Tab-separated table of C-alpha atoms (C1' of nucleotides) in Angstrom:
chain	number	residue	atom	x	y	z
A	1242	UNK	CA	-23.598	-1.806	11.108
A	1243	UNK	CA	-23.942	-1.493	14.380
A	1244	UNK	CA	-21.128	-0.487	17.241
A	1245	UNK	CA	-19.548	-3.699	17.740
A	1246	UNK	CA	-17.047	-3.043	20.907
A	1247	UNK	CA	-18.938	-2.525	24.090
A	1248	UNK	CA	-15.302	-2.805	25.987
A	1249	UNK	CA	-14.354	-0.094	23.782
A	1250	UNK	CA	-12.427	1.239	27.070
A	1251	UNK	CA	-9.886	-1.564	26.682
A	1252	UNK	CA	-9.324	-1.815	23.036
A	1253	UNK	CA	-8.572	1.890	22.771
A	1254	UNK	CA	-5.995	3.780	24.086
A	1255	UNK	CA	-6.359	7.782	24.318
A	1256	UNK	CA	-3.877	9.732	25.965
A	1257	UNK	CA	-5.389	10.305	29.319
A	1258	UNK	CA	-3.444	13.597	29.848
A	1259	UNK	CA	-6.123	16.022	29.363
A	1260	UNK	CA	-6.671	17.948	32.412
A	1261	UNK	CA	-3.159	17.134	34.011
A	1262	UNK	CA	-0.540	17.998	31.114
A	1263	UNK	CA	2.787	16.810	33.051
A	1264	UNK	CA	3.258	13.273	34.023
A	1265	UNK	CA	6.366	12.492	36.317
A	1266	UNK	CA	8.812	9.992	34.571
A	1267	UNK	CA	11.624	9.857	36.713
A	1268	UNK	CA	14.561	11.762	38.452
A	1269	UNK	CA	16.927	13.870	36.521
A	1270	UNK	CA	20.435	13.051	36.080
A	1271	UNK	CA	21.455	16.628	37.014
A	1272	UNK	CA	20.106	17.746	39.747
A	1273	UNK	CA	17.701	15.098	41.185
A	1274	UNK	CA	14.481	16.694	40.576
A	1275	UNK	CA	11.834	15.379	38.738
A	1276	UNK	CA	11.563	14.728	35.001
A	1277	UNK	CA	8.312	15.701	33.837
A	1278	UNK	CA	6.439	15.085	30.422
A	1279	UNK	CA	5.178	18.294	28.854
A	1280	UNK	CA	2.244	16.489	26.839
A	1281	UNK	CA	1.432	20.105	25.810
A	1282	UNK	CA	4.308	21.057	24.278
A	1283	UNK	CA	5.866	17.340	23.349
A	1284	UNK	CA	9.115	18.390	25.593
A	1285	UNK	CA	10.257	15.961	28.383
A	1286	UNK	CA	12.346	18.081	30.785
A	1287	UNK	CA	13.463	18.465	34.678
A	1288	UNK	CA	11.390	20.371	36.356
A	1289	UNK	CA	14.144	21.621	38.952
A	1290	UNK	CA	16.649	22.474	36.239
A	1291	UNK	CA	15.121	23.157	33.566
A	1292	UNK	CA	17.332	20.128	32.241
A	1293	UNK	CA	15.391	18.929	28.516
A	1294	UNK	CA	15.698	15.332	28.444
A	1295	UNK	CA	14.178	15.081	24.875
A	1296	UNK	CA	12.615	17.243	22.493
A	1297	UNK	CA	9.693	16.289	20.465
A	1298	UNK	CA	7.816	12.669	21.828
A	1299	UNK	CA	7.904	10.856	18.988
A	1300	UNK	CA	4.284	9.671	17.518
A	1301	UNK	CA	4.741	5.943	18.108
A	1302	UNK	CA	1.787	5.231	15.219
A	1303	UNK	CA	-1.755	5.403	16.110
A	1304	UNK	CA	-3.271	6.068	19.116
A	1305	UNK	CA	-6.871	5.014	18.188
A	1306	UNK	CA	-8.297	2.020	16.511
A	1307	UNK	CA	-11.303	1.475	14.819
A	1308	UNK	CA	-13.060	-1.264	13.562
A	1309	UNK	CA	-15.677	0.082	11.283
A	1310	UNK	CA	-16.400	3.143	9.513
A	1311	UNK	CA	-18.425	5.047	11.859
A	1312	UNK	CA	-15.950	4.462	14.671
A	1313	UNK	CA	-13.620	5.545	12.265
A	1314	UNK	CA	-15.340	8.652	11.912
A	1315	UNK	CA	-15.458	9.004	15.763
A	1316	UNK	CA	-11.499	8.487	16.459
A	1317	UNK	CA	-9.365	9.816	13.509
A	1318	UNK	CA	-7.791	12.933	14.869
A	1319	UNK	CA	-6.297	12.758	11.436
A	1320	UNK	CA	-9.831	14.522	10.483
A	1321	UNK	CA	-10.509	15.425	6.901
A	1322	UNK	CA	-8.621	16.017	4.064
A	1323	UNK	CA	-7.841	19.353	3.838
A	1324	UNK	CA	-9.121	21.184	0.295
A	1325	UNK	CA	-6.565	23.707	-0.154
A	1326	UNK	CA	-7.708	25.040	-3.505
A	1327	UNK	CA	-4.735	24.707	-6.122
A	1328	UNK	CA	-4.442	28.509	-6.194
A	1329	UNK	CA	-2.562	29.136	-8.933
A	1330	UNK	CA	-5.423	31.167	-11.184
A	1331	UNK	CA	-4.603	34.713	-11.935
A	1332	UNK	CA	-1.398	34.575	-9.564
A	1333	UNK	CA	1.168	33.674	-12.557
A	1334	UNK	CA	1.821	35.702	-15.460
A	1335	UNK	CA	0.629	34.847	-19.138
A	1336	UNK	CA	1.969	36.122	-21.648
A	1337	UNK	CA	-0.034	37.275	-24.575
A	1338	UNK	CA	0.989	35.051	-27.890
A	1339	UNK	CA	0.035	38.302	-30.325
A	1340	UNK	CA	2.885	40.258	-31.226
A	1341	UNK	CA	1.367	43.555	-29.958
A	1342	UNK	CA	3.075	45.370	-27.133
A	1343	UNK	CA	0.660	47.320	-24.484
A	1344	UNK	CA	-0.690	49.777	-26.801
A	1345	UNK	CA	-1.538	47.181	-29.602
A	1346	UNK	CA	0.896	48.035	-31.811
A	1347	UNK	CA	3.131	45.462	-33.814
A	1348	UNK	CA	6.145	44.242	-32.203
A	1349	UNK	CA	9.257	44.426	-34.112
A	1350	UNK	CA	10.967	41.780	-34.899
A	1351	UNK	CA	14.205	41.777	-32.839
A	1352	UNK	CA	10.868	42.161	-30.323
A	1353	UNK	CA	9.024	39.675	-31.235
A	1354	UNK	CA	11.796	37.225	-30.962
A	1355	UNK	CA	12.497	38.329	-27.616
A	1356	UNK	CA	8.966	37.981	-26.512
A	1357	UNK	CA	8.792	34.177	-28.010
A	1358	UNK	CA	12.245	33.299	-25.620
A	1359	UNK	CA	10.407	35.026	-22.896
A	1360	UNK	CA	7.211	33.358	-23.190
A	1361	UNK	CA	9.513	29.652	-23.386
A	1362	UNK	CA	10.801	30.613	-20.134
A	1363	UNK	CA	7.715	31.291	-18.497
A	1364	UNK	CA	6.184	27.898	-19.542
A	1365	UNK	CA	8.770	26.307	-18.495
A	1366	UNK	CA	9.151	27.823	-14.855
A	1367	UNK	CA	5.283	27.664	-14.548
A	1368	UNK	CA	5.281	24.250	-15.072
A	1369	UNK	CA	7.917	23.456	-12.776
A	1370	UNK	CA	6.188	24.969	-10.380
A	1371	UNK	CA	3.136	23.179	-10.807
A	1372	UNK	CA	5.027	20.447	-10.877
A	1373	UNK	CA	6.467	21.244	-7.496
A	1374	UNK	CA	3.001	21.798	-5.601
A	1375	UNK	CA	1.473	18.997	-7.238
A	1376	UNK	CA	4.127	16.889	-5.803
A	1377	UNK	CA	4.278	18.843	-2.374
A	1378	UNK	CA	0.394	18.271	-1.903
A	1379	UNK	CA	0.965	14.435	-3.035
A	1380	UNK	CA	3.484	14.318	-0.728
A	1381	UNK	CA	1.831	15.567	2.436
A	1382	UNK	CA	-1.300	13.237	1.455
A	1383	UNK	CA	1.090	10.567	1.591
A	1384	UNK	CA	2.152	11.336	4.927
A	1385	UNK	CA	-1.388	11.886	7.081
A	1386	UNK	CA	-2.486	8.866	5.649
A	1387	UNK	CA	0.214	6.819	6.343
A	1388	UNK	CA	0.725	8.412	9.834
A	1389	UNK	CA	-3.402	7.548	9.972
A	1390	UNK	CA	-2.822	4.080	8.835
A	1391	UNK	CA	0.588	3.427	11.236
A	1392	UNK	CA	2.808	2.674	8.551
A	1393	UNK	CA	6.891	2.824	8.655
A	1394	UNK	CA	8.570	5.369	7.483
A	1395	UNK	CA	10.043	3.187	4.534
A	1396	UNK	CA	6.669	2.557	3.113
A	1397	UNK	CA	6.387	6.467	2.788
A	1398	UNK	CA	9.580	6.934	1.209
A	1399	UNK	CA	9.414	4.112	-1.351
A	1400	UNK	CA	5.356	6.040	-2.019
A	1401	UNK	CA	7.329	9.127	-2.489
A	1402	UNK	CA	9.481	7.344	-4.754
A	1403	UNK	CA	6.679	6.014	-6.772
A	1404	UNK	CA	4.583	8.681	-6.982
A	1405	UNK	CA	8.071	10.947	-8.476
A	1406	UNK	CA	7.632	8.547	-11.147
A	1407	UNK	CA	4.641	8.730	-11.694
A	1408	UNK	CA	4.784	12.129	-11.821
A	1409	UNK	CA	7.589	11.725	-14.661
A	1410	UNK	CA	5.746	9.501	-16.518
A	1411	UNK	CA	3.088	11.889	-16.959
A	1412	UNK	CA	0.346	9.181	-15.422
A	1413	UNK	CA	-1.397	12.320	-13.903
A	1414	UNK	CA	-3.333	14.046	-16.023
A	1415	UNK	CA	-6.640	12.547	-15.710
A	1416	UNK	CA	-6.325	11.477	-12.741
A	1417	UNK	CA	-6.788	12.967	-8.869
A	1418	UNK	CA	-3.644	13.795	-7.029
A	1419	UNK	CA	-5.274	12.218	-3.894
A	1420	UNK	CA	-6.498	8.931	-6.249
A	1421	UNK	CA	-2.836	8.805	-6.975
A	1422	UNK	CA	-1.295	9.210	-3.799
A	1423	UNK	CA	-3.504	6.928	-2.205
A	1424	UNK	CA	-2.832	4.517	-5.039
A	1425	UNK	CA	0.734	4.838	-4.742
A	1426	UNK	CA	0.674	4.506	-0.522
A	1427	UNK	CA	-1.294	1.063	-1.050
A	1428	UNK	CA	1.297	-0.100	-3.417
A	1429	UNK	CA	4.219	0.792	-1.465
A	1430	UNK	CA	2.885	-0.743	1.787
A	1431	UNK	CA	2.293	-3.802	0.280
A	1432	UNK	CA	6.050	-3.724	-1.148
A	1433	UNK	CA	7.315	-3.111	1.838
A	1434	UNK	CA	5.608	-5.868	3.401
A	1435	UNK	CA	2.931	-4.048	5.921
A	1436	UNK	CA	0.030	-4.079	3.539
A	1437	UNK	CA	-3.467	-2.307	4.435
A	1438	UNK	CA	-6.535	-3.401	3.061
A	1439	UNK	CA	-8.319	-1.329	0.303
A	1440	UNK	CA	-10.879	-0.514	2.949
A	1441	UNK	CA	-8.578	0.895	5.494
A	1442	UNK	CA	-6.890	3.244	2.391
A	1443	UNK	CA	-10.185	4.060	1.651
A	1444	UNK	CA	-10.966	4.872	5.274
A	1445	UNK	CA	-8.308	7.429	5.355
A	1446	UNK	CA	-8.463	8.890	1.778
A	1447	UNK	CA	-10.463	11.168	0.420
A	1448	UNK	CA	-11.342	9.001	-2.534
A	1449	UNK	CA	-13.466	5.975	-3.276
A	1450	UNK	CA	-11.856	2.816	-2.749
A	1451	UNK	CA	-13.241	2.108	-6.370
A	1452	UNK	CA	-11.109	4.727	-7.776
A	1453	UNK	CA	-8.060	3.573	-5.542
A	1454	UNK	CA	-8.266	-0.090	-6.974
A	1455	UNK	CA	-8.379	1.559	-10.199
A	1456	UNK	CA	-5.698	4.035	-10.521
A	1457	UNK	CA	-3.847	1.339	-8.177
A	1458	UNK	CA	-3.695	-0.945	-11.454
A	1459	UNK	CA	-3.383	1.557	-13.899
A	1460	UNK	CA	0.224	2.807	-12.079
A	1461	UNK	CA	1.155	-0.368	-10.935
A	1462	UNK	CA	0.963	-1.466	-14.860
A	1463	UNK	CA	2.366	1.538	-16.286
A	1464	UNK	CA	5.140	1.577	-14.055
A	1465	UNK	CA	5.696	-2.177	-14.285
A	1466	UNK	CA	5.854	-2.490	-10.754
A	1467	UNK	CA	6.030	-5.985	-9.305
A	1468	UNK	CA	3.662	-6.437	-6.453
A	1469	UNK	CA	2.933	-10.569	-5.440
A	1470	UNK	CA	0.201	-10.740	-4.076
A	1471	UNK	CA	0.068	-9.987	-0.215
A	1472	UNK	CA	1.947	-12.404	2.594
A	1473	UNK	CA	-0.863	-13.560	4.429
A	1474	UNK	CA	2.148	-14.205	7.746
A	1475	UNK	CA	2.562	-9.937	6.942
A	1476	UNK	CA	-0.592	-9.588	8.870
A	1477	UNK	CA	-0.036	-11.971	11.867
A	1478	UNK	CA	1.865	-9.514	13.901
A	1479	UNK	CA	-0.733	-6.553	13.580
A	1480	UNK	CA	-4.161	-9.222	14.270
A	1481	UNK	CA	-2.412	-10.711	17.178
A	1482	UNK	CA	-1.790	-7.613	18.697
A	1483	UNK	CA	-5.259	-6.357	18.460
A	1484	UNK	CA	-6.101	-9.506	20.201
A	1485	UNK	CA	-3.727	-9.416	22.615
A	1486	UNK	CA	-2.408	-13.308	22.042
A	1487	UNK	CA	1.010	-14.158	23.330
A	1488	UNK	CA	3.811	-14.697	20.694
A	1489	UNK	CA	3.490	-18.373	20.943
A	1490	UNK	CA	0.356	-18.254	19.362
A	1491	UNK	CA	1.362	-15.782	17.076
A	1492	UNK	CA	4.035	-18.026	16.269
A	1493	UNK	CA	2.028	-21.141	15.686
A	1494	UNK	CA	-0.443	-19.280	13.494
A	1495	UNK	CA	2.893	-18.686	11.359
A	1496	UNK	CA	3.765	-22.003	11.150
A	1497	UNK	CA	0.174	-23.198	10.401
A	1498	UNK	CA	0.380	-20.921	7.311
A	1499	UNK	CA	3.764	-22.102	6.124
A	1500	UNK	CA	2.786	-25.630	6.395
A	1501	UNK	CA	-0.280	-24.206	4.199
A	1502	UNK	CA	2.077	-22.654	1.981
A	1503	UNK	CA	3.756	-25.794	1.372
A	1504	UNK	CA	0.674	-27.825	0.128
A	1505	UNK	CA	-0.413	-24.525	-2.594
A	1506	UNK	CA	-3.512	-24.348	-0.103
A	1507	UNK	CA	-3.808	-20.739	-0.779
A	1508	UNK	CA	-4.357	-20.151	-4.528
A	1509	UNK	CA	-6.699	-17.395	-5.395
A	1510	UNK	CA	-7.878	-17.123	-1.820
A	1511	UNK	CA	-8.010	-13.843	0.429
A	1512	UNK	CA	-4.582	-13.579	2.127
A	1513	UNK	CA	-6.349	-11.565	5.065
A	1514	UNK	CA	-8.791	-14.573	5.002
A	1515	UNK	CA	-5.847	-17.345	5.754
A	1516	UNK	CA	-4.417	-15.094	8.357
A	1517	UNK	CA	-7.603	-14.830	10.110
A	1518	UNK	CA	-7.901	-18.331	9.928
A	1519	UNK	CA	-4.628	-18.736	11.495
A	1520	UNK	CA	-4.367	-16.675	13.990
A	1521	UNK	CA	-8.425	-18.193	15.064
A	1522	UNK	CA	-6.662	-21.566	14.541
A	1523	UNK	CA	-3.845	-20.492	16.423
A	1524	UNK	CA	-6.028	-19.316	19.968
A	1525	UNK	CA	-7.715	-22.200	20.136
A	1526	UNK	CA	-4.300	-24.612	19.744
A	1527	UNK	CA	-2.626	-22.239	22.327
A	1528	UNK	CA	-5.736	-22.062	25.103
A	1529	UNK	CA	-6.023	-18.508	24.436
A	1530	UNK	CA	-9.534	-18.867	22.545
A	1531	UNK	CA	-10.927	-15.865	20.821
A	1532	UNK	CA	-14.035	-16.210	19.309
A	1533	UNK	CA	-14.434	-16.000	15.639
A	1534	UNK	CA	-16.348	-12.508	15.523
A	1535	UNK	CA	-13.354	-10.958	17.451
A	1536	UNK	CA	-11.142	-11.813	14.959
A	1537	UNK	CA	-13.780	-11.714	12.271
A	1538	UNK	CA	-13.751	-7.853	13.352
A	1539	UNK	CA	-10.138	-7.187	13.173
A	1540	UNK	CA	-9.427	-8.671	10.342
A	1541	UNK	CA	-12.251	-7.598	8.479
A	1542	UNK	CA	-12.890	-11.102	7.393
A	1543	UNK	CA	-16.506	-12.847	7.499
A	1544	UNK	CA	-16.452	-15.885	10.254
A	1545	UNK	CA	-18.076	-17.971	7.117
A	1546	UNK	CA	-14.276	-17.181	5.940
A	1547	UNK	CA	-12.505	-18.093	8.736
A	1548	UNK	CA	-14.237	-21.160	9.213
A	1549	UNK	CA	-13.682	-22.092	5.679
A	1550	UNK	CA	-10.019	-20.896	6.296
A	1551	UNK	CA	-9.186	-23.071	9.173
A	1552	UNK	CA	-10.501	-26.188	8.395
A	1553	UNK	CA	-8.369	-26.492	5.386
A	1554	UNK	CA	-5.018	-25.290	7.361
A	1555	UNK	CA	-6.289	-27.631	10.174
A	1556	UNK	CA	-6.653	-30.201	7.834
A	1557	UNK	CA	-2.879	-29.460	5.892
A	1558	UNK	CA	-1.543	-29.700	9.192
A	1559	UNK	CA	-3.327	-33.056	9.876
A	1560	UNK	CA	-1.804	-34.530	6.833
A	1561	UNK	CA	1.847	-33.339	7.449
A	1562	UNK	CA	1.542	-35.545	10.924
A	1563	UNK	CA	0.171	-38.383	8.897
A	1564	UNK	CA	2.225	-38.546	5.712
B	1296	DA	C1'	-20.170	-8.506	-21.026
B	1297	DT	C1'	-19.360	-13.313	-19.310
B	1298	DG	C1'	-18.423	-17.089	-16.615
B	1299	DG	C1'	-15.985	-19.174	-12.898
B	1300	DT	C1'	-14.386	-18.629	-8.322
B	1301	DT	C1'	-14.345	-16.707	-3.724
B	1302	DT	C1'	-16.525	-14.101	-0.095
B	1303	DT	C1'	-20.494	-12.444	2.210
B	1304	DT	C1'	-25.085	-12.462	3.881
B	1305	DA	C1'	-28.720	-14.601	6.166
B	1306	DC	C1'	-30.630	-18.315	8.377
B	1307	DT	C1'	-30.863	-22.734	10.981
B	1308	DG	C1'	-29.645	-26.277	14.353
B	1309	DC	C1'	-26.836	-27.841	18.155
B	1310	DG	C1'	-24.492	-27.763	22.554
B	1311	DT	C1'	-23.176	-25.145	26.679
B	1312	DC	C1'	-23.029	-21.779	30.302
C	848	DG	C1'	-32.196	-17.588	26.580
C	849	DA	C1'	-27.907	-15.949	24.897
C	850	DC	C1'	-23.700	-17.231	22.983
C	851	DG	C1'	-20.299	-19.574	20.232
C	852	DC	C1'	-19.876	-22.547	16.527
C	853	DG	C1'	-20.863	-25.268	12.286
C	854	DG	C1'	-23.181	-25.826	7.960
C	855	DT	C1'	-25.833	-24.361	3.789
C	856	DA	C1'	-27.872	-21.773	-0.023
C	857	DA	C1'	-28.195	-17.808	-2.516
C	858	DA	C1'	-26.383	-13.189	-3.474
C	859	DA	C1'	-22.600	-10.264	-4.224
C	860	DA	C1'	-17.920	-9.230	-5.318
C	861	DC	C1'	-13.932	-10.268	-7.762
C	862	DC	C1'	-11.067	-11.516	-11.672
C	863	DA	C1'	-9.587	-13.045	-16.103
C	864	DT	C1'	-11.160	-13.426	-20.567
DNA sequence: ATGGTTTTTACTGCGTC
DNA sequence: GACGCGGTAAAAACCAT
């Protein structure tokens, strides 16, 4: 695939503070002076007073965008996964399971009874602990890749939710923490109505989208989750944006689809497919034409798709204003 | 594994700037 | 001549069985 954004420029925004690291915002309510951004040290403050205005910028989702994989490689600043070993070996205590104390003799048995409580306990905190870093490590997985993909803080909470469960239900073993956590992301962003594609998981995880689909079935069944199949009007918002069409088109490519939606049109078809339709459909109703490839790109769709796509929602809409 | 359906790939022709 | 668009056939991917 080759690079398919020569006004790359436009379509991505990078912080532009890297030589200056202040930016003046505006006058502070103290003393007049100015209120400057610290970029370097995320603290928005008067520069006459000293006056901090806010701590912490807030991350307002992702700064970069990328439309295939090697640009994908190019942007993330989320950068790869770390691989911090699951330690663990030789650092806990074992307990031997013969009844001989340190010079091989037998244990008594007011001893050895001792020695079988003791060795309960220790399985049972070792495990918990375990437990506790498996989850931590899920958990932190969870959040760069969400953070990666721009997703609300719901969808990560209702992941962390899931993957607790999972976790309970012993679905792990087997299985990669990361497969797991990715799984679980996927499933919770689609129940909380901001789903990603399998690619884009896969373009922030460190697993094979394969594996995702996979394990992404296996939980979803074993938990019994509930998961209709994606709103194809969830994605409007996010492929008009990248397009930069006004929220009148954005709107009529939301009422093409529910007009779609009302004659079944949409059975077994892609749901990313019919909102790539739309929101083509939508450009050219509202004078704002993109061309198919543009959206083709941001959606991930093929413009054979969207052609498909739009004729058929044209057509619905055709028949509404006859029947 | 299989078969049916959808999506993609690749290619071609047409009109326009 | 390049570009956007439409159509088609065959391959690939997907899904339920």
């Amino acid at each position: 695939m080759t690079n398919p954004t020569p006004n790359e420029g436009e379509r991505t925004r990078v912080r532009e503070q890297t030589t200056e690291s202040a930016s003046v915002v505006n006058e502070c309510p103290e003393c007049g002076g100015n209120i400057v951004t610290d970029e370097v040290r995320g603290e928005t403050v008067c520069d006459e007073c000293g006056l901090v205005v806010r701590e912490e910028t807030v991350d307002p989702g992702p700064e970069w965008r990328a439309f295939d994989a090697s640009e994908r490689g190019q942007k993330s600043r989320v950068g790869a996964p770390r691989t911090k070993l699951m330690h663990d070996e030789g650092m806990s205590t074992n307990i031997s399971w013969q009844d001989k104390d340190a010079y091989g003799r037998a244990l008594s048995p007011r001893q050895r009874q001792k020695m079988q409580r003791l060795r309960t306990w220790n399985e049972r905190f070792r495990t918990r602990d375990s437990r506790d870093r498996n989850l931590k490590q899920a958990l932190g997985e969870i959040d760069r890749m969400a953070s990666a993909l721009g997703l609300p803080r719901n969808v990560r909470e209702t992941a962390s939710v899931i993957y607790r469960r999972a976790l309970e239900e012993d679905l792990l073993p087997g299985r990669s923490i990361e497969g797991v956590a990715t799984s679980v992301l996927y499933a919770a962003a689609r129940l909380g109505g901001t789903p990603r594609s399998l690619d884009e998981m896969a373009a922030v995880s460190r697993v094979e989208k394969d594996e995702i689909a996979r394990t992404y079935r296996y939980v979803v069944r074993q938990l019994k989750l509930e998961i209709e199949p994606a709103d194809p009007q969830s994605f409007l918002p996010r492929f008009s944006s990248e397009l930069g069409l006004s929220e009148e088109a954005e709107h009529r490519a939301h009422q093409l689809l529910q007009t779609a939606k009302d004659q079944e049109i949409h059975s077994g078809k892609s749901p990313v497919g019919l909102a790539a339709a739309a929101v083509y459909a939508a450009s050219l109703l509202t004078n704002e034409k993109v061309t198919q490839s543009e959206v083709s790109d941001v959606a991930n769709i093929s413009e054979v798709t969207i052609r498909n796509r739009y004729h058929e929602l044209l057509e619905a809409e055709g028949n509404i204003a006859s029947a």
